[in-house]
XYZ file of C-alpha atoms in Angstrom:
216
model
C 10.623 -2.264 6.851
C 11.615 0.111 3.981
C 11.752 4.017 4.062
C 13.465 5.711 1.919
C 14.155 8.747 4.285
C 17.411 7.899 5.959
C 16.395 9.843 8.932
C 12.741 8.404 9.772
C 13.917 5.036 8.551
C 16.233 4.460 11.468
C 14.207 6.255 14.173
C 11.489 4.063 13.574
C 13.176 1.126 14.312
C 15.018 2.386 17.316
C 11.314 3.303 18.496
C 10.494 -0.740 17.728
C 13.353 -2.174 19.468
C 12.398 -0.128 22.196
C 8.825 -1.347 22.692
C 10.931 -4.451 22.973
C 9.933 -5.864 19.139
C 12.511 -7.462 16.601
C 12.945 -4.584 13.928
C 14.805 -3.964 10.826
C 15.494 -0.653 8.712
C 16.373 -1.043 5.263
C 17.131 2.181 3.408
C 14.564 1.096 -0.206
C 13.850 3.365 -3.146
C 11.030 1.056 -4.592
C 11.837 2.954 -8.038
C 14.643 0.883 -8.175
C 14.426 -3.387 -8.706
C 17.775 -3.843 -6.973
C 16.932 -1.210 -4.082
C 13.297 -3.525 -3.534
C 15.355 -7.185 -4.138
C 17.879 -6.324 -1.779
C 15.067 -5.245 0.853
C 13.691 -8.642 0.780
C 17.032 -10.194 0.637
C 17.872 -8.301 4.118
C 14.735 -9.608 5.902
C 15.180 -12.729 4.695
C 18.670 -13.381 6.233
C 17.590 -10.808 9.189
C 14.411 -13.149 9.963
C 14.809 -16.479 8.061
C 12.023 -15.795 5.835
C 9.444 -13.300 4.044
C 5.394 -13.895 5.539
C 3.928 -10.813 4.704
C 4.770 -7.834 2.359
C 2.855 -4.319 2.484
C 3.354 -2.539 -0.346
C 2.463 1.155 1.141
C 5.139 3.645 -0.587
C 3.230 6.157 -2.747
C 2.731 10.170 -3.947
C 1.487 11.864 -6.514
C 1.714 15.973 -7.391
C -1.896 17.639 -7.707
C -2.630 19.324 -11.304
C -5.257 19.562 -13.977
C -4.977 16.492 -16.494
C -4.121 18.934 -19.567
C -1.191 20.160 -17.281
C 0.184 16.915 -16.355
C 3.673 16.449 -18.731
C 4.571 13.049 -20.073
C 6.974 13.162 -17.807
C 5.065 13.992 -14.733
C 2.302 11.635 -15.272
C 5.445 8.711 -15.875
C 6.742 9.583 -12.608
C 3.140 8.839 -10.560
C 3.100 5.491 -12.455
C 6.339 4.970 -11.506
C 6.635 5.341 -7.656
C 3.026 3.770 -7.238
C 2.418 1.507 -9.428
C 5.680 0.034 -10.896
C 6.754 0.157 -7.443
C 3.938 -1.937 -5.860
C 4.669 -4.218 -8.765
C 8.697 -4.421 -7.881
C 7.471 -4.998 -4.274
C 4.686 -7.381 -5.723
C 7.027 -9.782 -7.479
C 10.083 -9.802 -4.998
C 7.707 -10.660 -2.497
C 6.455 -13.411 -4.189
C 9.683 -15.306 -5.540
C 10.679 -15.244 -1.718
C 7.706 -16.501 -0.578
C 7.875 -19.381 -3.219
C 11.201 -20.126 -2.449
C 10.466 -20.323 1.265
C 7.465 -22.710 0.588
C 5.269 -21.089 3.251
C 3.440 -19.186 1.301
C 2.878 -15.502 2.760
C 0.288 -12.257 2.353
C 0.883 -9.795 0.301
C -0.948 -6.132 0.412
C -1.142 -3.295 -1.636
C -2.167 0.093 -1.017
C -4.619 1.466 -3.547
C -7.011 4.223 -3.520
C -10.696 5.713 -3.202
C -9.162 7.559 -6.330
C -8.968 4.057 -7.949
C -12.435 3.804 -7.942
C -13.974 6.859 -8.618
C -11.393 9.025 -9.608
C -9.738 12.564 -8.027
C -9.753 16.088 -9.706
C -6.329 17.264 -10.428
C -5.171 13.808 -10.027
C -5.691 11.630 -13.014
C -2.230 10.337 -13.075
C -2.407 8.815 -9.343
C -6.324 7.535 -10.001
C -4.836 5.540 -12.904
C -1.913 4.046 -10.998
C -3.785 3.259 -8.068
C -6.875 1.754 -10.223
C -3.615 0.010 -12.104
C -3.125 -1.537 -8.536
C -5.941 -3.086 -7.823
C -6.313 -5.120 -11.111
C -2.167 -5.912 -10.225
C -3.571 -7.131 -7.107
C -6.376 -9.110 -8.455
C -4.319 -10.978 -11.812
C -1.308 -12.149 -9.566
C -3.701 -13.152 -6.790
C -5.073 -15.367 -9.298
C -1.450 -16.362 -10.562
C -0.337 -17.070 -6.999
C -2.476 -18.837 -5.204
C -1.065 -22.145 -6.179
C 1.822 -21.036 -3.902
C -0.357 -20.271 -0.891
C 0.165 -16.747 -1.867
C -2.646 -14.194 -0.871
C -2.602 -10.824 -2.607
C -5.166 -8.186 -1.075
C -5.141 -4.484 -1.415
C -7.255 -1.612 1.076
C -8.180 1.501 -0.212
C -8.457 4.470 2.272
C -10.390 7.252 1.497
C -10.245 11.005 2.476
C -7.412 12.416 4.413
C -5.725 11.164 8.039
C -6.723 13.088 11.113
C -3.383 13.596 11.807
C -3.330 15.780 9.028
C -5.806 17.839 10.318
C -8.447 17.594 8.080
C -12.412 18.038 9.289
C -14.789 15.124 8.520
C -17.013 15.636 5.559
C -20.176 15.311 4.053
C -20.788 11.702 2.753
C -19.234 10.045 5.793
C -21.104 7.643 7.828
C -19.838 8.150 11.674
C -19.076 10.900 13.474
C -15.638 9.514 14.814
C -13.530 11.392 12.852
C -12.032 10.990 9.360
C -12.019 7.839 7.384
C -8.696 7.466 6.520
C -7.359 7.535 9.826
C -4.516 5.868 10.656
C -5.589 3.500 12.622
C -8.302 2.261 10.967
C -6.047 1.565 7.858
C -3.391 -0.189 9.692
C -6.149 -2.632 11.266
C -7.382 -3.681 7.559
C -3.363 -4.006 6.955
C -3.267 -6.145 9.862
C -6.425 -7.956 9.536
C -5.701 -8.425 5.824
C -1.999 -9.811 6.886
C -3.359 -12.291 9.608
C -4.672 -16.233 9.518
C -7.890 -14.497 10.104
C -7.919 -13.159 6.217
C -7.068 -17.196 5.627
C -10.075 -17.257 2.718
C -9.505 -13.698 1.572
C -7.183 -12.567 -1.915
C -7.909 -11.134 -4.538
C -10.203 -8.235 -2.656
C -10.198 -5.088 -1.910
C -10.660 -3.247 1.420
C -11.830 0.406 1.463
C -11.988 2.141 3.931
C -13.058 5.043 4.093
C -15.984 5.345 6.271
C -18.734 4.771 3.983
C -17.832 7.431 1.633
C -17.684 5.326 -1.561
C -21.445 4.655 -1.391
C -22.652 7.603 -0.123
C -20.707 9.534 -3.198
C -18.608 11.792 -1.126
C -16.918 13.717 -2.628
C -13.657 12.725 -4.242
C -10.189 13.934 -2.863
C -6.773 14.157 -3.326
C -4.223 11.469 -2.163
């Protein structure tokens, strides 16, 4: 497991180990190619191979398009899109070398599908992830590597957001953590062995009911 926060990462590792799992935390900055390569190398060294990569690091700041500087725009692209690219290529190299294929899951957003007020840089980065996902899925298929994306919508229930107009169910916020996690696990599993180049939208129907776009 990769994390830039040197307090959160070890705590997560301990929690998983206490639950009986073989967990490994590696401090990682996805904006740095050497750091990402070290993550993959450390994972392969510990577990013997790399089966799954979930590229879910991301973030943004909210601002109107005309108030975003070139530097600010590039920072969001660097973290979200280029960071995802670095994780994908590092993982693919290890999977190809391992010879057993694998599954790569990229975290996009509903904002990639219909934009976001005060977040054009984020929407652009997340839309880029969808294009990247489809492109490398086609390129790496011959190696048995599946590449898919998950596009969550809305805000997490744990962040205290209330359900909004346009949701189809009353069971909580569309980006409820467990639902996004379940979608990710599905794409990583053999149940999705015939699924690649696909974007799985997890937004409680917000996309096709034209729910108003929200921030990250």
